[in-house]
Every structure is written in C-alpha cells, then in structure tokens.
PDB file of C-alpha atoms in Angstrom:
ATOM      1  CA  UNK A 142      52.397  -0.784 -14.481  1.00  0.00           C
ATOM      2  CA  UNK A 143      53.690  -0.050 -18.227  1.00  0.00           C
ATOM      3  CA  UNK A 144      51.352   0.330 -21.117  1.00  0.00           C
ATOM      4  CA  UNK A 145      50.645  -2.501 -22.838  1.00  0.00           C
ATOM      5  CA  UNK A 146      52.573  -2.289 -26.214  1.00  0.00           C
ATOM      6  CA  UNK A 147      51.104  -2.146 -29.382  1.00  0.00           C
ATOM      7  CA  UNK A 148      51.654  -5.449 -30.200  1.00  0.00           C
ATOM      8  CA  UNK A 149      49.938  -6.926 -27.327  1.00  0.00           C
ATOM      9  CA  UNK A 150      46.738  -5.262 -27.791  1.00  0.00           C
ATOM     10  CA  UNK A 151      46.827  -6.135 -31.442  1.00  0.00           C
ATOM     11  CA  UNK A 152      46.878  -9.986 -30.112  1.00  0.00           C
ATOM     12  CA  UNK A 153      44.364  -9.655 -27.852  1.00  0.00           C
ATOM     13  CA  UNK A 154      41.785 -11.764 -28.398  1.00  0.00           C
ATOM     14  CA  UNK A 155      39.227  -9.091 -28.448  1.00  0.00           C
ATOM     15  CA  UNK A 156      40.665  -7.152 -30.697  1.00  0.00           C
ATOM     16  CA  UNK A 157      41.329 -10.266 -33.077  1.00  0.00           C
ATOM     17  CA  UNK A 158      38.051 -10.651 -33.102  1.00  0.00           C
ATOM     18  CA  UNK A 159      37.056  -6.867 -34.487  1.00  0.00           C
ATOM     19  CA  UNK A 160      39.469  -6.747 -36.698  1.00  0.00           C
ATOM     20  CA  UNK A 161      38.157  -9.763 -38.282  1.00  0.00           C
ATOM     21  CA  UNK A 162      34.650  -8.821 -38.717  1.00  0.00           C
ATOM     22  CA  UNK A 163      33.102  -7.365 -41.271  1.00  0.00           C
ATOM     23  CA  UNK A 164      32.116  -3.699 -39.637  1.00  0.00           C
ATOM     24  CA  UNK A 165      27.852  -3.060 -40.514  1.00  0.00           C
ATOM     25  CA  UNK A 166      27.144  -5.997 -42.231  1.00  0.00           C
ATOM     26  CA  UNK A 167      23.949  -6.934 -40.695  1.00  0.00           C
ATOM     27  CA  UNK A 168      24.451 -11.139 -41.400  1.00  0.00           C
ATOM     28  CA  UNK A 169      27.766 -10.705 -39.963  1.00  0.00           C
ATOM     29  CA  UNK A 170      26.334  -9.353 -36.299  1.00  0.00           C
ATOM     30  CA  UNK A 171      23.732 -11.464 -36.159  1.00  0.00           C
ATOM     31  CA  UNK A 172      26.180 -14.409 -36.437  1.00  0.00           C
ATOM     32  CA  UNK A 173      28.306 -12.300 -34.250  1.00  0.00           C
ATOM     33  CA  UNK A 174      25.944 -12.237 -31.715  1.00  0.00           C
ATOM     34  CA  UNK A 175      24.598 -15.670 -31.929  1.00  0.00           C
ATOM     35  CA  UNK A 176      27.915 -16.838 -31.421  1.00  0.00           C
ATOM     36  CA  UNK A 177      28.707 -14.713 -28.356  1.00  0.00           C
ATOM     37  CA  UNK A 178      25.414 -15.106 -26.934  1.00  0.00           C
ATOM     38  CA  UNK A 179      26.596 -18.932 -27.001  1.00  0.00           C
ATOM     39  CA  UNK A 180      29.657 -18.234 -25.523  1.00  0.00           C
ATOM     40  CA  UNK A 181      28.328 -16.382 -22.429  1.00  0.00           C
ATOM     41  CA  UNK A 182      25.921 -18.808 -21.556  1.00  0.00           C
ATOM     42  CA  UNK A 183      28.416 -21.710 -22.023  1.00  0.00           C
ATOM     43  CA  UNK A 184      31.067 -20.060 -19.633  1.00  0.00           C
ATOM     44  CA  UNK A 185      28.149 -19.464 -17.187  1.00  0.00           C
ATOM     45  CA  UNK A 186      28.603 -15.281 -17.334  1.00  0.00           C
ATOM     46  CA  UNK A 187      25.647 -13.075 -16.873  1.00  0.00           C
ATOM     47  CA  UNK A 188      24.824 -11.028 -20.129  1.00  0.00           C
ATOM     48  CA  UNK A 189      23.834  -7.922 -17.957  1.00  0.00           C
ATOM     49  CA  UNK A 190      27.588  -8.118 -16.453  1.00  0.00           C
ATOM     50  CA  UNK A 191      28.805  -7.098 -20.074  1.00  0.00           C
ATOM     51  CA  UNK A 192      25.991  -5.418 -21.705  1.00  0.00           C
ATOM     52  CA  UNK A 193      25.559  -1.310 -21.696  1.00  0.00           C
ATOM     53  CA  UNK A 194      22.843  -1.196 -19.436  1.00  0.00           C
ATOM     54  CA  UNK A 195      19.789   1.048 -19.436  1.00  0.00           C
ATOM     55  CA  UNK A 196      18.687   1.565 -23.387  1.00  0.00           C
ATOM     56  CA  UNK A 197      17.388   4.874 -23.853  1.00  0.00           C
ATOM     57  CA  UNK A 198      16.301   5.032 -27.382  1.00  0.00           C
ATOM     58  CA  UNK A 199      17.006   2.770 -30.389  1.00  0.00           C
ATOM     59  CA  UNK A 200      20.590   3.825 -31.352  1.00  0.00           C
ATOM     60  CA  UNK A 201      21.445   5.734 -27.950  1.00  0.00           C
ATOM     61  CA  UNK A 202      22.575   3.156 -24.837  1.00  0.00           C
ATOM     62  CA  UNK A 203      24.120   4.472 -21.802  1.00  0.00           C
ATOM     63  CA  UNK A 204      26.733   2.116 -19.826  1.00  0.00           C
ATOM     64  CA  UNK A 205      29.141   2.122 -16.981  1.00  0.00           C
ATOM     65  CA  UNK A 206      33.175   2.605 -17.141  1.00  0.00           C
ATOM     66  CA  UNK A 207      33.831   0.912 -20.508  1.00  0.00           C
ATOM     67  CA  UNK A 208      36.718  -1.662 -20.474  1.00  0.00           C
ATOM     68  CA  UNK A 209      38.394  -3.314 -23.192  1.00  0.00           C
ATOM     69  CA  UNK A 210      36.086  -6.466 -22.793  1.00  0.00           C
ATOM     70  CA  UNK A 211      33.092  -4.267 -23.892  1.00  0.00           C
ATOM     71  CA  UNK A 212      34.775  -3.881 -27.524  1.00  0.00           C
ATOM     72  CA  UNK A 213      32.933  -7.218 -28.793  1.00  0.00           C
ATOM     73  CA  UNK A 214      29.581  -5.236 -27.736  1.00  0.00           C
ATOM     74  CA  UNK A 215      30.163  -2.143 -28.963  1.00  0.00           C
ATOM     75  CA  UNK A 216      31.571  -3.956 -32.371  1.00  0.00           C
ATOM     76  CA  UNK A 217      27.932  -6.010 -32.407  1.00  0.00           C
ATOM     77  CA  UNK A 218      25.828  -2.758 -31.745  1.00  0.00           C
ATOM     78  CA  UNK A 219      27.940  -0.521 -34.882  1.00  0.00           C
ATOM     79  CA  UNK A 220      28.807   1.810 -32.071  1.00  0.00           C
ATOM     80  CA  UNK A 221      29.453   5.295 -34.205  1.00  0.00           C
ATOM     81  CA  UNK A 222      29.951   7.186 -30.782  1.00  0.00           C
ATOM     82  CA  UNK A 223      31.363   7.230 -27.450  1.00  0.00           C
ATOM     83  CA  UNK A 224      30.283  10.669 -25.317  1.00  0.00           C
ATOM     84  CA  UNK A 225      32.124  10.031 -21.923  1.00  0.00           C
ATOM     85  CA  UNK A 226      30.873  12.114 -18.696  1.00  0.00           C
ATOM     86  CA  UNK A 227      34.055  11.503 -16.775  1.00  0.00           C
ATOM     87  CA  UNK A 228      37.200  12.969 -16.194  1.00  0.00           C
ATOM     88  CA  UNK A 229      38.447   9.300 -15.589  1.00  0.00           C
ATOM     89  CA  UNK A 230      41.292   8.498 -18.188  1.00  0.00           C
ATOM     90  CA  UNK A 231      40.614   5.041 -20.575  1.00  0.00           C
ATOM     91  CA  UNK A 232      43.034   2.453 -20.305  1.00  0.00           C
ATOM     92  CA  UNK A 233      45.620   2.233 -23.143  1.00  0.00           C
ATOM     93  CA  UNK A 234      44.490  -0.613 -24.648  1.00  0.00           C
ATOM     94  CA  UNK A 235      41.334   0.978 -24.936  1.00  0.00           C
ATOM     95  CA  UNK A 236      42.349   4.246 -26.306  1.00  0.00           C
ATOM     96  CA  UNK A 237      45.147   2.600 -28.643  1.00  0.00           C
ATOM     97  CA  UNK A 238      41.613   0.495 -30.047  1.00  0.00           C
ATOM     98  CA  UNK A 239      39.627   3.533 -30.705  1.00  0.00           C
ATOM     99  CA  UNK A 240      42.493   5.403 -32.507  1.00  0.00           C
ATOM    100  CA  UNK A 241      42.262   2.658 -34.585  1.00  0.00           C
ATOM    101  CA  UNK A 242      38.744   2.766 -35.483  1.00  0.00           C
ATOM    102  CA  UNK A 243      36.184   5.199 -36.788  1.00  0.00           C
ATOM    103  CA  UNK A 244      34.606   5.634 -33.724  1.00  0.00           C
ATOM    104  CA  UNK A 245      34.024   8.934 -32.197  1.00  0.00           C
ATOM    105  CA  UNK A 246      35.409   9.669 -28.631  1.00  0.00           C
ATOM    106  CA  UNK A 247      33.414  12.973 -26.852  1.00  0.00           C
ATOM    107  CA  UNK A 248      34.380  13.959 -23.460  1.00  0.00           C
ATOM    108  CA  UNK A 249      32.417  15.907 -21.590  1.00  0.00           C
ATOM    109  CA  UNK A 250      32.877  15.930 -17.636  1.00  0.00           C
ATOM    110  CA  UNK A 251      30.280  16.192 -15.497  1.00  0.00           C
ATOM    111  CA  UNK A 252      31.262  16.583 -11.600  1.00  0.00           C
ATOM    112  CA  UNK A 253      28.009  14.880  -9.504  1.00  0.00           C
ATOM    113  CA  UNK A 254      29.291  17.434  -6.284  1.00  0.00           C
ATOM    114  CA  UNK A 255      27.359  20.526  -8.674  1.00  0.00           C
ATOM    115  CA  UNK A 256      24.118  19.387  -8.752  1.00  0.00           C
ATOM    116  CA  UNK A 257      23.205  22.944  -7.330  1.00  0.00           C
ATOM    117  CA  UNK A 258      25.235  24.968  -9.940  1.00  0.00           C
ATOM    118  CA  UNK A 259      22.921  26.645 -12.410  1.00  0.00           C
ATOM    119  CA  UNK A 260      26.015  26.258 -15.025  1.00  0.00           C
ATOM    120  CA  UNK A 261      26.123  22.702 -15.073  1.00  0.00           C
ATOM    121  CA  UNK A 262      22.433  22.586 -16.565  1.00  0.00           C
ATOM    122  CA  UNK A 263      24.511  24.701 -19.346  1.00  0.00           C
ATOM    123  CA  UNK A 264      26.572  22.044 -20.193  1.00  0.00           C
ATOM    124  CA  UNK A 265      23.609  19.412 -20.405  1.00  0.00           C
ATOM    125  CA  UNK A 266      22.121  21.412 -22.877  1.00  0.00           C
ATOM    126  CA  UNK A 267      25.526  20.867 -24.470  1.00  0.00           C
ATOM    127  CA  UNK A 268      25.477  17.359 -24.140  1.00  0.00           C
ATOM    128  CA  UNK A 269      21.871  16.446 -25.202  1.00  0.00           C
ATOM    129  CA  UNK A 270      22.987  18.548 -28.679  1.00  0.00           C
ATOM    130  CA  UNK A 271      25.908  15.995 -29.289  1.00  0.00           C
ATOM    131  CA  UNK A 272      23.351  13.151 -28.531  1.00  0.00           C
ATOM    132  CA  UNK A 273      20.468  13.930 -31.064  1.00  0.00           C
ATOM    133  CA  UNK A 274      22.464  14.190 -34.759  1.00  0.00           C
ATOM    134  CA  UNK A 275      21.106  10.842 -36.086  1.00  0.00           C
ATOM    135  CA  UNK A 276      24.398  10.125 -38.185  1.00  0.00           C
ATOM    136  CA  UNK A 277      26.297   9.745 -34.930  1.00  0.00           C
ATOM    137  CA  UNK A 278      24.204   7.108 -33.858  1.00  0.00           C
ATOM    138  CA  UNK A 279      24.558   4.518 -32.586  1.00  0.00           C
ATOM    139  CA  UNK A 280      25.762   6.143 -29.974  1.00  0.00           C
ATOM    140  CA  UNK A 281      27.034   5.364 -25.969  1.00  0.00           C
ATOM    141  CA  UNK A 282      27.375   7.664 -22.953  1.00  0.00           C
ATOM    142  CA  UNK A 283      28.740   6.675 -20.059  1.00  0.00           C
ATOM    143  CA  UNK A 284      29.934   7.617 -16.454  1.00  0.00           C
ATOM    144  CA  UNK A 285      32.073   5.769 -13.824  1.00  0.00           C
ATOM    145  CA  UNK A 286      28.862   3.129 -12.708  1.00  0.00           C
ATOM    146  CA  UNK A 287      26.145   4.431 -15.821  1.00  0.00           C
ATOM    147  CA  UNK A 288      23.664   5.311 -12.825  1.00  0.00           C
ATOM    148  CA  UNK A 289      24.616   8.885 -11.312  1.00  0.00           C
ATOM    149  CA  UNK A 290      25.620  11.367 -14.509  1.00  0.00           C
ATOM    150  CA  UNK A 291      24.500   9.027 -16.977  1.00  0.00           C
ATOM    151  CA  UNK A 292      20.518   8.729 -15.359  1.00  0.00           C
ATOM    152  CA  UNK A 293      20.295  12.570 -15.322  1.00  0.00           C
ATOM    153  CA  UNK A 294      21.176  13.019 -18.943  1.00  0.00           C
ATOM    154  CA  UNK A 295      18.363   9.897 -19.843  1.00  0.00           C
ATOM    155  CA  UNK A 296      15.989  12.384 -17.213  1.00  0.00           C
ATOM    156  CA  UNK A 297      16.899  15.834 -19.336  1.00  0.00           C
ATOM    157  CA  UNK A 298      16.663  14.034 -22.269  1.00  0.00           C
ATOM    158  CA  UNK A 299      13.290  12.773 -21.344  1.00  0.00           C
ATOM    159  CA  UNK A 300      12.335  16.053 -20.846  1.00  0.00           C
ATOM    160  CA  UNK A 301      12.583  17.101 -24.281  1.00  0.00           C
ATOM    161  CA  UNK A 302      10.780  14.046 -25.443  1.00  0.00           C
ATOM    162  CA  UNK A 303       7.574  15.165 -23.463  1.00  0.00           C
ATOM    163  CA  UNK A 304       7.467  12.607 -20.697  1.00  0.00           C
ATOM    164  CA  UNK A 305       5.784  13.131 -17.803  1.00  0.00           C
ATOM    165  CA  UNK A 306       7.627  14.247 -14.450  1.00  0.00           C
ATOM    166  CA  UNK A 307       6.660  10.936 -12.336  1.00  0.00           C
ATOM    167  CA  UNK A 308       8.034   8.451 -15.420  1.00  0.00           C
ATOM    168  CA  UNK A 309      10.833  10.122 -15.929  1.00  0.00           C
ATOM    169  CA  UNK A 310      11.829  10.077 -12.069  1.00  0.00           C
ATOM    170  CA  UNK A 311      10.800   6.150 -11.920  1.00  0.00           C
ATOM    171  CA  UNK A 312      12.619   5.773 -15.008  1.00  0.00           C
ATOM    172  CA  UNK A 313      15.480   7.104 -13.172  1.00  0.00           C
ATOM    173  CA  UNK A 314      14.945   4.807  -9.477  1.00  0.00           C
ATOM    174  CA  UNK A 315      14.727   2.334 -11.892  1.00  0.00           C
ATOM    175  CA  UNK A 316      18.623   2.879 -13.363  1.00  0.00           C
ATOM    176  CA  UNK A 317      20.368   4.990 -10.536  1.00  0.00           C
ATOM    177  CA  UNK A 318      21.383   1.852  -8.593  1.00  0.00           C
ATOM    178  CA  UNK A 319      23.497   3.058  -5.545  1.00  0.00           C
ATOM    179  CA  UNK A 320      22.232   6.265  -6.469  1.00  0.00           C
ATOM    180  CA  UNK A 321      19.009   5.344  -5.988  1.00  0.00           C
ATOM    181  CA  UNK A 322      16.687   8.268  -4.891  1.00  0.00           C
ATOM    182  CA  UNK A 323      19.321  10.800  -4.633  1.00  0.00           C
ATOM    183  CA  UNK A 324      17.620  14.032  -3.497  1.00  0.00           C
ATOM    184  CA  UNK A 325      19.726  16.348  -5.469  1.00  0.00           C
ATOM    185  CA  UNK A 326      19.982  14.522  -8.863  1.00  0.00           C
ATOM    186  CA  UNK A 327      15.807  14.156  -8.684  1.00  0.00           C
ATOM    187  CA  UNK A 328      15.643  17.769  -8.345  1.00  0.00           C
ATOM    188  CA  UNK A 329      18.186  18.760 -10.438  1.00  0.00           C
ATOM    189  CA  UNK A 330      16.335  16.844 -13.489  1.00  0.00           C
ATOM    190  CA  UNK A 331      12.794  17.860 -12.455  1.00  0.00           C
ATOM    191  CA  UNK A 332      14.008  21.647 -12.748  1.00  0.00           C
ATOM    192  CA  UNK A 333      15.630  21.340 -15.775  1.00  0.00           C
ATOM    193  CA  UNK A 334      14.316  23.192 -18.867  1.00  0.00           C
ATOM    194  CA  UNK A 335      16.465  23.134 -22.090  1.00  0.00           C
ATOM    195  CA  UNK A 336      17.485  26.276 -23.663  1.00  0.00           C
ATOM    196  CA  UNK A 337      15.822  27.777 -26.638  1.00  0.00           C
ATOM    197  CA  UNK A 338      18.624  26.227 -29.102  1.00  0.00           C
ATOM    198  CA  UNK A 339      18.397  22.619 -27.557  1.00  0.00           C
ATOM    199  CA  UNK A 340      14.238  22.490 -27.648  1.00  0.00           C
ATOM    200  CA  UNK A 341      14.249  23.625 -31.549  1.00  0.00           C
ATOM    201  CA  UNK A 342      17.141  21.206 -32.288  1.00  0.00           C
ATOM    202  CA  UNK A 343      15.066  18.216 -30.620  1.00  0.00           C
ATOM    203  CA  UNK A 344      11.835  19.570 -32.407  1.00  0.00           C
ATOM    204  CA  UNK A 345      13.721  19.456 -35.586  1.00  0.00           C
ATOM    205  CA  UNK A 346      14.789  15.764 -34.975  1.00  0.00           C
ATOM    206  CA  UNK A 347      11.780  14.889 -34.242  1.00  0.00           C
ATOM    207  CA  UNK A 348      13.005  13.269 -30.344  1.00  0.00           C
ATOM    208  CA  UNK A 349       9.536  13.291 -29.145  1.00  0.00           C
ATOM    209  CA  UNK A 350       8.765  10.137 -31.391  1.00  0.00           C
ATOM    210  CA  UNK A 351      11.735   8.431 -30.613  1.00  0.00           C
ATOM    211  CA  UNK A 352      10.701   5.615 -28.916  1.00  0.00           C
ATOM    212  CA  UNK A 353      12.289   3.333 -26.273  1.00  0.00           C
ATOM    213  CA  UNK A 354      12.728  -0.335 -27.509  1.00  0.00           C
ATOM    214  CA  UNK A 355      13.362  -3.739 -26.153  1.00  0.00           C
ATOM    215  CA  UNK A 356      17.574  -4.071 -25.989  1.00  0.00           C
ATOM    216  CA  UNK A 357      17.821  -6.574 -28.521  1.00  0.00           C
ATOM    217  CA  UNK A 358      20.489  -8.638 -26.855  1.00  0.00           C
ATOM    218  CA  UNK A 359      19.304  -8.591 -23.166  1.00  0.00           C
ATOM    219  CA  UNK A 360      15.613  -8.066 -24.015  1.00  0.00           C
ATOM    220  CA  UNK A 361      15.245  -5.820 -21.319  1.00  0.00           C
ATOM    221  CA  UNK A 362      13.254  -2.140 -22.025  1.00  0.00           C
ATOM    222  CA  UNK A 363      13.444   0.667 -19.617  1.00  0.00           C
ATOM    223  CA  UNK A 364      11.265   0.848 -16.194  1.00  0.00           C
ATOM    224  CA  UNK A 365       9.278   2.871 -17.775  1.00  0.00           C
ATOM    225  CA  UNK A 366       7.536   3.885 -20.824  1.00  0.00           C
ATOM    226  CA  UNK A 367       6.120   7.720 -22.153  1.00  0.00           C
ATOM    227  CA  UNK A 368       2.966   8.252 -20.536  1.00  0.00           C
ATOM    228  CA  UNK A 369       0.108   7.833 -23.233  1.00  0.00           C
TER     229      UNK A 369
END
C-alpha cells in the first residue's frame, strides 16, 4: 500500500483537530476532553480501548503500539515525549504528525527473547535515565501490546522508587496481560539493581516521592500502591 500523501494526513480529521487547538492551555484540554469524553460515550466506544493504559507516575504513562487515532490523547495529555521499546516502524501518517510537532521521538529496542542477557539490564539503566528529566515530561513509553517491555521498565523503575519486591511484581500481574506471570520477565525485574549513575540521578530527582495518581481521564490508578 502507498504512503498516504501529505495532503491526506493534513485532512484527517485527527489531525484537524490538533492543529486547531491551542497546545498547553489548560481551559482548552479540559474542553478538549469534555468534548471527547462525550463523543466516546455517544458512539458507544470503550475509553480503555483508546487510552495509554497503565499510569505510572503523574506525567509518565506507558501504552501499547500507538496509532494515529491516539493523537487526540496524546494532544489532551501535552505529551512532550514518546520513548518507543520496539523495533516496529510507525506508520507514515504517524511519523509525518510528529515531524510536525515538538514532540520528542526516543527509540530504544528492547528484544523480550534476552531476558537472560546481563547487557540488556545495561540498556534499562539507559532507558530509566531518558525517563526521569522532568522537562521531558509528560512523557509515553510504549511496546507492541504496553504489557511485556513496557511492565518491566514500570518494575525497574519501581525499583528505584523503593517499592517493595511483592508490589512491584503484583503491580506487574496486574498490567502484563497475555504476559501475565511470565517467569523470566518476574525474575529479570526482581534481580535488577540500577547502576551507580542511574540510583544518584533518581536520588537527585527526587523519584522516590513521585507518586502514582488516579489517570485523570479513565480514573483508573495502578494495582498497586508503594508499600507504607
């Protein structure tokens, strides 16, 4: 199939709409998401079928494959930052939208078949740097379903908030959907330990007091909560 040109995506209705709105003015998304909040329920379509699912913190989400549909959410969030853990190309549309736009686009594969391979905890350490800088929130990572890469960076990140082993494990049953329970991806994030540059950086941001809070347009919080 061709690419669509750049005069389709610029009608599409999506994109329409973003260009439209008026980018971090917080009157402007509220409306915004009144009105699409509306719109779901009227056309009968389950919010959690188009939301990123799984907040982490307030100003990090982690999702599935993003599509083109998505762009209204990630418009309504602010979304400063895409970090992608898939070597899965976007389709044109949606990489012809984010030239277009300040957003950031990170990519950083991570293959689930090297859960054993000591280098791969290397380039979590990696990752979890790119997710703490505050003035690249908000921010989204995603893999190909959000459950399998995407839980194990939540479960590292845990880590370096201080969370106990068994809530960051049920944290992840609660996400890893088809994933659910995989042996390898439990173990891999209960022996994690961050290097000494990645504990001082989340030290100096202060991560341990970042807390989890209710998604504002699904008003769903994680499974589970830091243990007190």
């Amino acid at each position: 199939m061709d690419a669509p040109s750049s005069q389709v995506v610029e009608r599409h209705p999506v994109v329409v709409s973003l260009r439209n709105r008026r980018r971090g003015d917080p009157v402007a998304r509220e409306q915004e998401r009144q009105r699409l909040l509306a719109q779901w329920a009227a056309d009968g379509i389950p919010i959690q079928n188009l939301v990123p699912a799984g907040f982490t913190v307030d100003g990090i989400y982690r999702s599935g494959f993003p599509t083109i549909e998505h762009l209204n959410i990630y418009e309504v969030l602010g979304i400063n930052t895409v970090i992608s853990l898939t070597s899965t190309d976007y389709p044109r549309a949606l990489e012809f939208w984010m030239a277009r736009t300040p957003v950031r686009m990170l990519h950083y594969p991570m293959h689930n078949d090297r859960w054993g391979v000591d280098a791969l905890y290397d380039t979590v350490d990696f990752i979890l740097e790119r997710m703490m800088p505050t003035h690249l929130h908000p921010l989204v990572f995603h893999c190909e379903d959000g459950d399998s890469q995407a839980a194990c960076i939540v479960g590292c990140f845990r880590k370096l908030q201080g969370w106990d082993d068994e809530d960051i494990i049920q944290e992840y049953c609660g996400y890893a959907g088809t994933h659910f329970g995989s042996q390898d991806e439990v173990e891999f994030i209960l022996n994690y330990e961050p290097s000494l540059a990645t504990s001082q950086q989340a030290r100096w941001a202060g991560v341990a007091n970042w807390e989890p809070r209710e998604d504002w347009l699904t008003s769903r919080v994680p499974a589970s909560g830091r243990s007190q």
